[in-house]
Amino acid sequence: PLEIALLMPTFLSSNQMLLLNRAIEELEKEKLERDEEKVRYLGEKMPALQLSGLSLAELQNLCKQLHAKIDIVDEERFDCESKAMSGMEGRKKMFDAAGGGQ
């Protein structure tokens, strides 16, 4: 908050400064809560791997399975990004065609 406070314009009234400081505090609190929720969620959905006692072949098989899952997630992420970009490009073309791009 200090770096943000240093950037605040000096023309704000004291009430505006109080409101702005309160908003900054709330945003930081929300960020911490989101980070804690993310850790909690991942802890529930992705339990720690139990690797002790596994043979080399079992570890290699586990690595192959994890890499396959990573590949699937990467493909899905790429598909989502492609769809999002395609939609944005379509909206840009419509906007330009309507004369909004000049």
PDB file of N, CA and C in Angstrom:
ATOM      1  N   PRO A   1       0.811  -1.207   0.000  1.00  0.00           N
ATOM      2  CA  PRO A   1       0.000   0.000   0.000  1.00  0.00           C
ATOM      3  C   PRO A   1       0.848   1.262   0.000  1.00  0.00           C
ATOM      4  N   LEU A   2       2.058   1.196   0.516  1.00  0.00           N
ATOM      5  CA  LEU A   2       2.891   2.387   0.584  1.00  0.00           C
ATOM      6  C   LEU A   2       3.219   2.903  -0.803  1.00  0.00           C
ATOM      7  N   GLU A   3       3.587   1.997  -1.719  1.00  0.00           N
ATOM      8  CA  GLU A   3       3.929   2.450  -3.068  1.00  0.00           C
ATOM      9  C   GLU A   3       2.718   3.048  -3.771  1.00  0.00           C
ATOM     10  N   ILE A   4       1.542   2.511  -3.498  1.00  0.00           N
ATOM     11  CA  ILE A   4       0.323   3.070  -4.085  1.00  0.00           C
ATOM     12  C   ILE A   4       0.022   4.419  -3.453  1.00  0.00           C
ATOM     13  N   ALA A   5       0.207   4.522  -2.141  1.00  0.00           N
ATOM     14  CA  ALA A   5      -0.054   5.780  -1.446  1.00  0.00           C
ATOM     15  C   ALA A   5       0.854   6.882  -1.970  1.00  0.00           C
ATOM     16  N   LEU A   6       2.075   6.541  -2.334  1.00  0.00           N
ATOM     17  CA  LEU A   6       2.995   7.548  -2.858  1.00  0.00           C
ATOM     18  C   LEU A   6       2.562   8.055  -4.226  1.00  0.00           C
ATOM     19  N   LEU A   7       1.818   7.235  -4.965  1.00  0.00           N
ATOM     20  CA  LEU A   7       1.372   7.623  -6.298  1.00  0.00           C
ATOM     21  C   LEU A   7       0.045   8.368  -6.280  1.00  0.00           C
ATOM     22  N   MET A   8      -0.601   8.449  -5.108  1.00  0.00           N
ATOM     23  CA  MET A   8      -1.911   9.088  -5.030  1.00  0.00           C
ATOM     24  C   MET A   8      -1.789  10.585  -5.298  1.00  0.00           C
ATOM     25  N   PRO A   9      -2.703  11.115  -6.066  1.00  0.00           N
ATOM     26  CA  PRO A   9      -2.685  12.555  -6.329  1.00  0.00           C
ATOM     27  C   PRO A   9      -2.887  13.344  -5.041  1.00  0.00           C
ATOM     28  N   THR A  10      -2.249  14.501  -4.964  1.00  0.00           N
ATOM     29  CA  THR A  10      -2.344  15.320  -3.752  1.00  0.00           C
ATOM     30  C   THR A  10      -3.630  16.130  -3.711  1.00  0.00           C
ATOM     31  N   PHE A  11      -4.397  16.148  -4.785  1.00  0.00           N
ATOM     32  CA  PHE A  11      -5.613  16.945  -4.814  1.00  0.00           C
ATOM     33  C   PHE A  11      -6.811  16.226  -4.207  1.00  0.00           C
ATOM     34  N   LEU A  12      -6.642  15.019  -3.724  1.00  0.00           N
ATOM     35  CA  LEU A  12      -7.748  14.295  -3.114  1.00  0.00           C
ATOM     36  C   LEU A  12      -8.016  14.837  -1.719  1.00  0.00           C
ATOM     37  N   SER A  13      -9.277  14.876  -1.356  1.00  0.00           N
ATOM     38  CA  SER A  13      -9.635  15.314  -0.008  1.00  0.00           C
ATOM     39  C   SER A  13      -9.283  14.218   0.983  1.00  0.00           C
ATOM     40  N   SER A  14      -9.320  14.555   2.260  1.00  0.00           N
ATOM     41  CA  SER A  14      -8.972  13.561   3.278  1.00  0.00           C
ATOM     42  C   SER A  14      -9.970  12.407   3.269  1.00  0.00           C
ATOM     43  N   ASN A  15     -11.253  12.694   3.021  1.00  0.00           N
ATOM     44  CA  ASN A  15     -12.247  11.622   2.941  1.00  0.00           C
ATOM     45  C   ASN A  15     -11.973  10.712   1.747  1.00  0.00           C
ATOM     46  N   GLN A  16     -11.611  11.316   0.627  1.00  0.00           N
ATOM     47  CA  GLN A  16     -11.297  10.523  -0.556  1.00  0.00           C
ATOM     48  C   GLN A  16     -10.061   9.659  -0.315  1.00  0.00           C
ATOM     49  N   MET A  17      -9.083  10.225   0.385  1.00  0.00           N
ATOM     50  CA  MET A  17      -7.876   9.467   0.714  1.00  0.00           C
ATOM     51  C   MET A  17      -8.220   8.286   1.614  1.00  0.00           C
ATOM     52  N   LEU A  18      -9.097   8.516   2.601  1.00  0.00           N
ATOM     53  CA  LEU A  18      -9.513   7.441   3.497  1.00  0.00           C
ATOM     54  C   LEU A  18     -10.218   6.334   2.718  1.00  0.00           C
ATOM     55  N   LEU A  19     -11.123   6.733   1.822  1.00  0.00           N
ATOM     56  CA  LEU A  19     -11.836   5.745   1.011  1.00  0.00           C
ATOM     57  C   LEU A  19     -10.874   4.970   0.110  1.00  0.00           C
ATOM     58  N   LEU A  20      -9.942   5.675  -0.475  1.00  0.00           N
ATOM     59  CA  LEU A  20      -8.973   5.029  -1.353  1.00  0.00           C
ATOM     60  C   LEU A  20      -8.090   4.056  -0.569  1.00  0.00           C
ATOM     61  N   ASN A  21      -7.639   4.473   0.603  1.00  0.00           N
ATOM     62  CA  ASN A  21      -6.833   3.586   1.444  1.00  0.00           C
ATOM     63  C   ASN A  21      -7.633   2.362   1.856  1.00  0.00           C
ATOM     64  N   ARG A  22      -8.896   2.572   2.194  1.00  0.00           N
ATOM     65  CA  ARG A  22      -9.768   1.449   2.580  1.00  0.00           C
ATOM     66  C   ARG A  22      -9.930   0.480   1.399  1.00  0.00           C
ATOM     67  N   ALA A  23     -10.117   1.024   0.205  1.00  0.00           N
ATOM     68  CA  ALA A  23     -10.269   0.186  -0.987  1.00  0.00           C
ATOM     69  C   ALA A  23      -8.995  -0.618  -1.247  1.00  0.00           C
ATOM     70  N   ILE A  24      -7.847   0.012  -1.067  1.00  0.00           N
ATOM     71  CA  ILE A  24      -6.569  -0.677  -1.258  1.00  0.00           C
ATOM     72  C   ILE A  24      -6.439  -1.823  -0.261  1.00  0.00           C
ATOM     73  N   GLU A  25      -6.788  -1.563   0.989  1.00  0.00           N
ATOM     74  CA  GLU A  25      -6.727  -2.604   2.021  1.00  0.00           C
ATOM     75  C   GLU A  25      -7.659  -3.764   1.681  1.00  0.00           C
ATOM     76  N   GLU A  26      -8.861  -3.441   1.213  1.00  0.00           N
ATOM     77  CA  GLU A  26      -9.826  -4.488   0.858  1.00  0.00           C
ATOM     78  C   GLU A  26      -9.325  -5.327  -0.318  1.00  0.00           C
ATOM     79  N   LEU A  27      -8.724  -4.676  -1.312  1.00  0.00           N
ATOM     80  CA  LEU A  27      -8.183  -5.413  -2.456  1.00  0.00           C
ATOM     81  C   LEU A  27      -7.065  -6.362  -2.030  1.00  0.00           C
ATOM     82  N   GLU A  28      -6.200  -5.885  -1.148  1.00  0.00           N
ATOM     83  CA  GLU A  28      -5.115  -6.741  -0.663  1.00  0.00           C
ATOM     84  C   GLU A  28      -5.673  -7.913   0.135  1.00  0.00           C
ATOM     85  N   LYS A  29      -6.696  -7.649   0.947  1.00  0.00           N
ATOM     86  CA  LYS A  29      -7.332  -8.704   1.738  1.00  0.00           C
ATOM     87  C   LYS A  29      -7.974  -9.740   0.814  1.00  0.00           C
ATOM     88  N   GLU A  30      -8.670  -9.277  -0.224  1.00  0.00           N
ATOM     89  CA  GLU A  30      -9.296 -10.193  -1.179  1.00  0.00           C
ATOM     90  C   GLU A  30      -8.248 -11.045  -1.888  1.00  0.00           C
ATOM     91  N   LYS A  31      -7.117 -10.440  -2.241  1.00  0.00           N
ATOM     92  CA  LYS A  31      -6.054 -11.197  -2.910  1.00  0.00           C
ATOM     93  C   LYS A  31      -5.529 -12.293  -1.991  1.00  0.00           C
ATOM     94  N   LEU A  32      -5.297 -11.971  -0.726  1.00  0.00           N
ATOM     95  CA  LEU A  32      -4.829 -12.983   0.220  1.00  0.00           C
ATOM     96  C   LEU A  32      -5.850 -14.100   0.374  1.00  0.00           C
ATOM     97  N   GLU A  33      -7.132 -13.733   0.449  1.00  0.00           N
ATOM     98  CA  GLU A  33      -8.188 -14.737   0.582  1.00  0.00           C
ATOM     99  C   GLU A  33      -8.237 -15.646  -0.646  1.00  0.00           C
ATOM    100  N   ARG A  34      -8.088 -15.052  -1.842  1.00  0.00           N
ATOM    101  CA  ARG A  34      -8.079 -15.861  -3.068  1.00  0.00           C
ATOM    102  C   ARG A  34      -6.896 -16.819  -3.080  1.00  0.00           C
ATOM    103  N   ASP A  35      -5.734 -16.313  -2.665  1.00  0.00           N
ATOM    104  CA  ASP A  35      -4.543 -17.163  -2.632  1.00  0.00           C
ATOM    105  C   ASP A  35      -4.726 -18.319  -1.650  1.00  0.00           C
ATOM    106  N   GLU A  36      -5.294 -18.031  -0.474  1.00  0.00           N
ATOM    107  CA  GLU A  36      -5.544 -19.077   0.516  1.00  0.00           C
ATOM    108  C   GLU A  36      -6.565 -20.084  -0.004  1.00  0.00           C
ATOM    109  N   GLU A  37      -7.599 -19.594  -0.674  1.00  0.00           N
ATOM    110  CA  GLU A  37      -8.623 -20.478  -1.231  1.00  0.00           C
ATOM    111  C   GLU A  37      -8.023 -21.377  -2.308  1.00  0.00           C
ATOM    112  N   LYS A  38      -7.131 -20.814  -3.120  1.00  0.00           N
ATOM    113  CA  LYS A  38      -6.484 -21.602  -4.174  1.00  0.00           C
ATOM    114  C   LYS A  38      -5.664 -22.741  -3.560  1.00  0.00           C
ATOM    115  N   VAL A  39      -4.904 -22.429  -2.512  1.00  0.00           N
ATOM    116  CA  VAL A  39      -4.096 -23.454  -1.848  1.00  0.00           C
ATOM    117  C   VAL A  39      -4.998 -24.526  -1.246  1.00  0.00           C
ATOM    118  N   ARG A  40      -6.084 -24.108  -0.607  1.00  0.00           N
ATOM    119  CA  ARG A  40      -7.018 -25.055   0.002  1.00  0.00           C
ATOM    120  C   ARG A  40      -7.647 -25.950  -1.061  1.00  0.00           C
ATOM    121  N   TYR A  41      -8.103 -25.338  -2.149  1.00  0.00           N
ATOM    122  CA  TYR A  41      -8.750 -26.081  -3.230  1.00  0.00           C
ATOM    123  C   TYR A  41      -7.795 -27.116  -3.828  1.00  0.00           C
ATOM    124  N   LEU A  42      -6.577 -26.673  -4.122  1.00  0.00           N
ATOM    125  CA  LEU A  42      -5.604 -27.596  -4.705  1.00  0.00           C
ATOM    126  C   LEU A  42      -5.254 -28.715  -3.730  1.00  0.00           C
ATOM    127  N   GLY A  43      -5.219 -28.399  -2.438  1.00  0.00           N
ATOM    128  CA  GLY A  43      -4.955 -29.423  -1.438  1.00  0.00           C
ATOM    129  C   GLY A  43      -6.038 -30.483  -1.406  1.00  0.00           C
ATOM    130  N   GLU A  44      -7.289 -30.064  -1.638  1.00  0.00           N
ATOM    131  CA  GLU A  44      -8.409 -31.009  -1.656  1.00  0.00           C
ATOM    132  C   GLU A  44      -8.438 -31.819  -2.952  1.00  0.00           C
ATOM    133  N   LYS A  45      -8.236 -31.146  -4.062  1.00  0.00           N
ATOM    134  CA  LYS A  45      -8.380 -31.789  -5.372  1.00  0.00           C
ATOM    135  C   LYS A  45      -7.144 -32.560  -5.814  1.00  0.00           C
ATOM    136  N   MET A  46      -6.006 -32.173  -5.308  1.00  0.00           N
ATOM    137  CA  MET A  46      -4.758 -32.805  -5.737  1.00  0.00           C
ATOM    138  C   MET A  46      -3.957 -33.228  -4.508  1.00  0.00           C
ATOM    139  N   PRO A  47      -4.268 -34.379  -3.957  1.00  0.00           N
ATOM    140  CA  PRO A  47      -3.515 -34.833  -2.785  1.00  0.00           C
ATOM    141  C   PRO A  47      -2.049 -35.060  -3.139  1.00  0.00           C
ATOM    142  N   ALA A  48      -1.213 -35.002  -2.133  1.00  0.00           N
ATOM    143  CA  ALA A  48       0.222 -35.176  -2.349  1.00  0.00           C
ATOM    144  C   ALA A  48       0.510 -36.559  -2.919  1.00  0.00           C
ATOM    145  N   LEU A  49       1.478 -36.609  -3.807  1.00  0.00           N
ATOM    146  CA  LEU A  49       1.872 -37.886  -4.403  1.00  0.00           C
ATOM    147  C   LEU A  49       2.602 -38.739  -3.368  1.00  0.00           C
ATOM    148  N   GLN A  50       2.292 -40.012  -3.364  1.00  0.00           N
ATOM    149  CA  GLN A  50       2.987 -40.967  -2.497  1.00  0.00           C
ATOM    150  C   GLN A  50       4.013 -41.701  -3.355  1.00  0.00           C
ATOM    151  N   LEU A  51       5.250 -41.265  -3.286  1.00  0.00           N
ATOM    152  CA  LEU A  51       6.286 -41.824  -4.145  1.00  0.00           C
ATOM    153  C   LEU A  51       7.162 -42.843  -3.428  1.00  0.00           C
ATOM    154  N   SER A  52       7.141 -42.837  -2.112  1.00  0.00           N
ATOM    155  CA  SER A  52       8.028 -43.752  -1.388  1.00  0.00           C
ATOM    156  C   SER A  52       7.576 -45.194  -1.606  1.00  0.00           C
ATOM    157  N   GLY A  53       8.540 -46.055  -1.784  1.00  0.00           N
ATOM    158  CA  GLY A  53       8.241 -47.463  -1.978  1.00  0.00           C
ATOM    159  C   GLY A  53       7.965 -47.855  -3.419  1.00  0.00           C
ATOM    160  N   LEU A  54       7.969 -46.895  -4.345  1.00  0.00           N
ATOM    161  CA  LEU A  54       7.720 -47.227  -5.752  1.00  0.00           C
ATOM    162  C   LEU A  54       9.023 -47.643  -6.426  1.00  0.00           C
ATOM    163  N   SER A  55       8.911 -48.600  -7.310  1.00  0.00           N
ATOM    164  CA  SER A  55      10.088 -49.043  -8.069  1.00  0.00           C
ATOM    165  C   SER A  55      10.377 -48.043  -9.184  1.00  0.00           C
ATOM    166  N   LEU A  56      11.523 -48.209  -9.812  1.00  0.00           N
ATOM    167  CA  LEU A  56      11.897 -47.331 -10.924  1.00  0.00           C
ATOM    168  C   LEU A  56      10.863 -47.420 -12.041  1.00  0.00           C
ATOM    169  N   ALA A  57      10.425 -48.612 -12.365  1.00  0.00           N
ATOM    170  CA  ALA A  57       9.429 -48.791 -13.432  1.00  0.00           C
ATOM    171  C   ALA A  57       8.114 -48.109 -13.063  1.00  0.00           C
ATOM    172  N   GLU A  58       7.713 -48.207 -11.795  1.00  0.00           N
ATOM    173  CA  GLU A  58       6.465 -47.565 -11.358  1.00  0.00           C
ATOM    174  C   GLU A  58       6.585 -46.044 -11.419  1.00  0.00           C
ATOM    175  N   LEU A  59       7.753 -45.524 -11.020  1.00  0.00           N
ATOM    176  CA  LEU A  59       7.978 -44.078 -11.105  1.00  0.00           C
ATOM    177  C   LEU A  59       7.956 -43.604 -12.557  1.00  0.00           C
ATOM    178  N   GLN A  60       8.577 -44.370 -13.445  1.00  0.00           N
ATOM    179  CA  GLN A  60       8.577 -44.003 -14.861  1.00  0.00           C
ATOM    180  C   GLN A  60       7.163 -44.034 -15.424  1.00  0.00           C
ATOM    181  N   ASN A  61       6.383 -45.020 -15.038  1.00  0.00           N
ATOM    182  CA  ASN A  61       4.995 -45.112 -15.489  1.00  0.00           C
ATOM    183  C   ASN A  61       4.189 -43.923 -14.970  1.00  0.00           C
ATOM    184  N   LEU A  62       4.409 -43.567 -13.712  1.00  0.00           N
ATOM    185  CA  LEU A  62       3.711 -42.411 -13.134  1.00  0.00           C
ATOM    186  C   LEU A  62       4.071 -41.135 -13.893  1.00  0.00           C
ATOM    187  N   CYS A  63       5.347 -40.979 -14.225  1.00  0.00           N
ATOM    188  CA  CYS A  63       5.780 -39.805 -14.993  1.00  0.00           C
ATOM    189  C   CYS A  63       5.098 -39.758 -16.356  1.00  0.00           C
ATOM    190  N   LYS A  64       5.002 -40.902 -17.015  1.00  0.00           N
ATOM    191  CA  LYS A  64       4.328 -40.954 -18.317  1.00  0.00           C
ATOM    192  C   LYS A  64       2.865 -40.546 -18.186  1.00  0.00           C
ATOM    193  N   GLN A  65       2.198 -41.035 -17.133  1.00  0.00           N
ATOM    194  CA  GLN A  65       0.794 -40.681 -16.912  1.00  0.00           C
ATOM    195  C   GLN A  65       0.639 -39.183 -16.668  1.00  0.00           C
ATOM    196  N   LEU A  66       1.535 -38.627 -15.845  1.00  0.00           N
ATOM    197  CA  LEU A  66       1.461 -37.191 -15.556  1.00  0.00           C
ATOM    198  C   LEU A  66       1.725 -36.365 -16.812  1.00  0.00           C
ATOM    199  N   HIS A  67       2.693 -36.772 -17.613  1.00  0.00           N
ATOM    200  CA  HIS A  67       2.981 -36.049 -18.860  1.00  0.00           C
ATOM    201  C   HIS A  67       1.794 -36.121 -19.819  1.00  0.00           C
ATOM    202  N   ALA A  68       1.117 -37.251 -19.859  1.00  0.00           N
ATOM    203  CA  ALA A  68      -0.066 -37.378 -20.718  1.00  0.00           C
ATOM    204  C   ALA A  68      -1.162 -36.424 -20.256  1.00  0.00           C
ATOM    205  N   LYS A  69      -1.341 -36.318 -18.940  1.00  0.00           N
ATOM    206  CA  LYS A  69      -2.349 -35.394 -18.407  1.00  0.00           C
ATOM    207  C   LYS A  69      -1.976 -33.947 -18.707  1.00  0.00           C
ATOM    208  N   ILE A  70      -0.691 -33.635 -18.601  1.00  0.00           N
ATOM    209  CA  ILE A  70      -0.227 -32.281 -18.916  1.00  0.00           C
ATOM    210  C   ILE A  70      -0.503 -31.960 -20.379  1.00  0.00           C
ATOM    211  N   ASP A  71      -0.245 -32.915 -21.261  1.00  0.00           N
ATOM    212  CA  ASP A  71      -0.505 -32.708 -22.692  1.00  0.00           C
ATOM    213  C   ASP A  71      -1.983 -32.423 -22.946  1.00  0.00           C
ATOM    214  N   ILE A  72      -2.860 -33.153 -22.269  1.00  0.00           N
ATOM    215  CA  ILE A  72      -4.303 -32.943 -22.438  1.00  0.00           C
ATOM    216  C   ILE A  72      -4.692 -31.544 -21.982  1.00  0.00           C
ATOM    217  N   VAL A  73      -4.183 -31.131 -20.828  1.00  0.00           N
ATOM    218  CA  VAL A  73      -4.502 -29.799 -20.304  1.00  0.00           C
ATOM    219  C   VAL A  73      -3.961 -28.720 -21.238  1.00  0.00           C
ATOM    220  N   ASP A  74      -2.746 -28.916 -21.749  1.00  0.00           N
ATOM    221  CA  ASP A  74      -2.174 -27.941 -22.684  1.00  0.00           C
ATOM    222  C   ASP A  74      -3.021 -27.813 -23.946  1.00  0.00           C
ATOM    223  N   GLU A  75      -3.504 -28.941 -24.470  1.00  0.00           N
ATOM    224  CA  GLU A  75      -4.360 -28.904 -25.659  1.00  0.00           C
ATOM    225  C   GLU A  75      -5.658 -28.161 -25.368  1.00  0.00           C
ATOM    226  N   GLU A  76      -6.258 -28.430 -24.211  1.00  0.00           N
ATOM    227  CA  GLU A  76      -7.504 -27.751 -23.847  1.00  0.00           C
ATOM    228  C   GLU A  76      -7.276 -26.253 -23.679  1.00  0.00           C
ATOM    229  N   ARG A  77      -6.158 -25.880 -23.055  1.00  0.00           N
ATOM    230  CA  ARG A  77      -5.841 -24.460 -22.872  1.00  0.00           C
ATOM    231  C   ARG A  77      -5.647 -23.793 -24.223  1.00  0.00           C
ATOM    232  N   PHE A  78      -4.931 -24.458 -25.125  1.00  0.00           N
ATOM    233  CA  PHE A  78      -4.711 -23.916 -26.461  1.00  0.00           C
ATOM    234  C   PHE A  78      -6.042 -23.737 -27.190  1.00  0.00           C
ATOM    235  N   ASP A  79      -6.931 -24.735 -27.085  1.00  0.00           N
ATOM    236  CA  ASP A  79      -8.245 -24.642 -27.726  1.00  0.00           C
ATOM    237  C   ASP A  79      -9.032 -23.460 -27.179  1.00  0.00           C
ATOM    238  N   CYS A  80      -9.001 -23.282 -25.861  1.00  0.00           N
ATOM    239  CA  CYS A  80      -9.730 -22.161 -25.247  1.00  0.00           C
ATOM    240  C   CYS A  80      -9.158 -20.828 -25.706  1.00  0.00           C
ATOM    241  N   GLU A  81      -7.822 -20.732 -25.736  1.00  0.00           N
ATOM    242  CA  GLU A  81      -7.190 -19.494 -26.185  1.00  0.00           C
ATOM    243  C   GLU A  81      -7.516 -19.216 -27.645  1.00  0.00           C
ATOM    244  N   SER A  82      -7.519 -20.253 -28.466  1.00  0.00           N
ATOM    245  CA  SER A  82      -7.835 -20.085 -29.886  1.00  0.00           C
ATOM    246  C   SER A  82      -9.258 -19.588 -30.074  1.00  0.00           C
ATOM    247  N   LYS A  83     -10.184 -20.178 -29.328  1.00  0.00           N
ATOM    248  CA  LYS A  83     -11.583 -19.752 -29.419  1.00  0.00           C
ATOM    249  C   LYS A  83     -11.740 -18.310 -28.958  1.00  0.00           C
ATOM    250  N   ALA A  84     -11.055 -17.951 -27.887  1.00  0.00           N
ATOM    251  CA  ALA A  84     -11.153 -16.582 -27.379  1.00  0.00           C
ATOM    252  C   ALA A  84     -10.591 -15.593 -28.392  1.00  0.00           C
ATOM    253  N   MET A  85      -9.439 -15.917 -28.976  1.00  0.00           N
ATOM    254  CA  MET A  85      -8.831 -15.028 -29.964  1.00  0.00           C
ATOM    255  C   MET A  85      -9.696 -14.936 -31.210  1.00  0.00           C
ATOM    256  N   SER A  86     -10.275 -16.046 -31.622  1.00  0.00           N
ATOM    257  CA  SER A  86     -11.139 -16.055 -32.797  1.00  0.00           C
ATOM    258  C   SER A  86     -12.345 -15.150 -32.565  1.00  0.00           C
ATOM    259  N   GLY A  87     -12.919 -15.238 -31.379  1.00  0.00           N
ATOM    260  CA  GLY A  87     -14.063 -14.388 -31.047  1.00  0.00           C
ATOM    261  C   GLY A  87     -13.685 -12.921 -31.025  1.00  0.00           C
ATOM    262  N   MET A  88     -12.498 -12.628 -30.495  1.00  0.00           N
ATOM    263  CA  MET A  88     -12.049 -11.236 -30.445  1.00  0.00           C
ATOM    264  C   MET A  88     -11.788 -10.712 -31.849  1.00  0.00           C
ATOM    265  N   GLU A  89     -11.207 -11.545 -32.709  1.00  0.00           N
ATOM    266  CA  GLU A  89     -10.937 -11.118 -34.082  1.00  0.00           C
ATOM    267  C   GLU A  89     -12.240 -10.863 -34.834  1.00  0.00           C
ATOM    268  N   GLY A  90     -13.240 -11.711 -34.589  1.00  0.00           N
ATOM    269  CA  GLY A  90     -14.540 -11.516 -35.232  1.00  0.00           C
ATOM    270  C   GLY A  90     -15.190 -10.214 -34.802  1.00  0.00           C
ATOM    271  N   ARG A  91     -15.107  -9.917 -33.510  1.00  0.00           N
ATOM    272  CA  ARG A  91     -15.685  -8.655 -33.018  1.00  0.00           C
ATOM    273  C   ARG A  91     -14.934  -7.463 -33.592  1.00  0.00           C
ATOM    274  N   LYS A  92     -13.606  -7.586 -33.728  1.00  0.00           N
ATOM    275  CA  LYS A  92     -12.820  -6.492 -34.294  1.00  0.00           C
ATOM    276  C   LYS A  92     -13.215  -6.260 -35.751  1.00  0.00           C
ATOM    277  N   LYS A  93     -13.398  -7.342 -36.513  1.00  0.00           N
ATOM    278  CA  LYS A  93     -13.802  -7.200 -37.916  1.00  0.00           C
ATOM    279  C   LYS A  93     -15.166  -6.531 -38.019  1.00  0.00           C
ATOM    280  N   MET A  94     -16.096  -6.927 -37.141  1.00  0.00           N
ATOM    281  CA  MET A  94     -17.429  -6.309 -37.158  1.00  0.00           C
ATOM    282  C   MET A  94     -17.328  -4.835 -36.808  1.00  0.00           C
ATOM    283  N   PHE A  95     -16.506  -4.503 -35.820  1.00  0.00           N
ATOM    284  CA  PHE A  95     -16.325  -3.122 -35.401  1.00  0.00           C
ATOM    285  C   PHE A  95     -15.724  -2.300 -36.537  1.00  0.00           C
ATOM    286  N   ASP A  96     -14.697  -2.870 -37.196  1.00  0.00           N
ATOM    287  CA  ASP A  96     -14.062  -2.177 -38.319  1.00  0.00           C
ATOM    288  C   ASP A  96     -15.034  -2.008 -39.485  1.00  0.00           C
ATOM    289  N   ALA A  97     -15.834  -3.036 -39.756  1.00  0.00           N
ATOM    290  CA  ALA A  97     -16.797  -2.968 -40.858  1.00  0.00           C
ATOM    291  C   ALA A  97     -17.874  -1.926 -40.592  1.00  0.00           C
ATOM    292  N   ALA A  98     -18.179  -1.715 -39.325  1.00  0.00           N
ATOM    293  CA  ALA A  98     -19.197  -0.725 -38.967  1.00  0.00           C
ATOM    294  C   ALA A  98     -18.629   0.687 -38.992  1.00  0.00           C
ATOM    295  N   GLY A  99     -17.332   0.813 -39.276  1.00  0.00           N
ATOM    296  CA  GLY A  99     -16.729   2.138 -39.353  1.00  0.00           C
ATOM    297  C   GLY A  99     -16.188   2.620 -38.028  1.00  0.00           C
ATOM    298  N   GLY A 100     -16.094   1.745 -37.053  1.00  0.00           N
ATOM    299  CA  GLY A 100     -15.602   2.145 -35.745  1.00  0.00           C
ATOM    300  C   GLY A 100     -14.098   2.179 -35.646  1.00  0.00           C
ATOM    301  N   GLY A 101     -13.422   1.678 -36.634  1.00  0.00           N
ATOM    302  CA  GLY A 101     -11.969   1.608 -36.573  1.00  0.00           C
ATOM    303  C   GLY A 101     -11.257   2.825 -37.116  1.00  0.00           C
ATOM    304  N   GLN A 102     -11.989   3.845 -37.568  1.00  0.00           N
ATOM    305  CA  GLN A 102     -11.327   5.013 -38.155  1.00  0.00           C
ATOM    306  C   GLN A 102     -11.213   6.125 -37.175  1.00  0.00           C
TER     307      GLN A 102
END
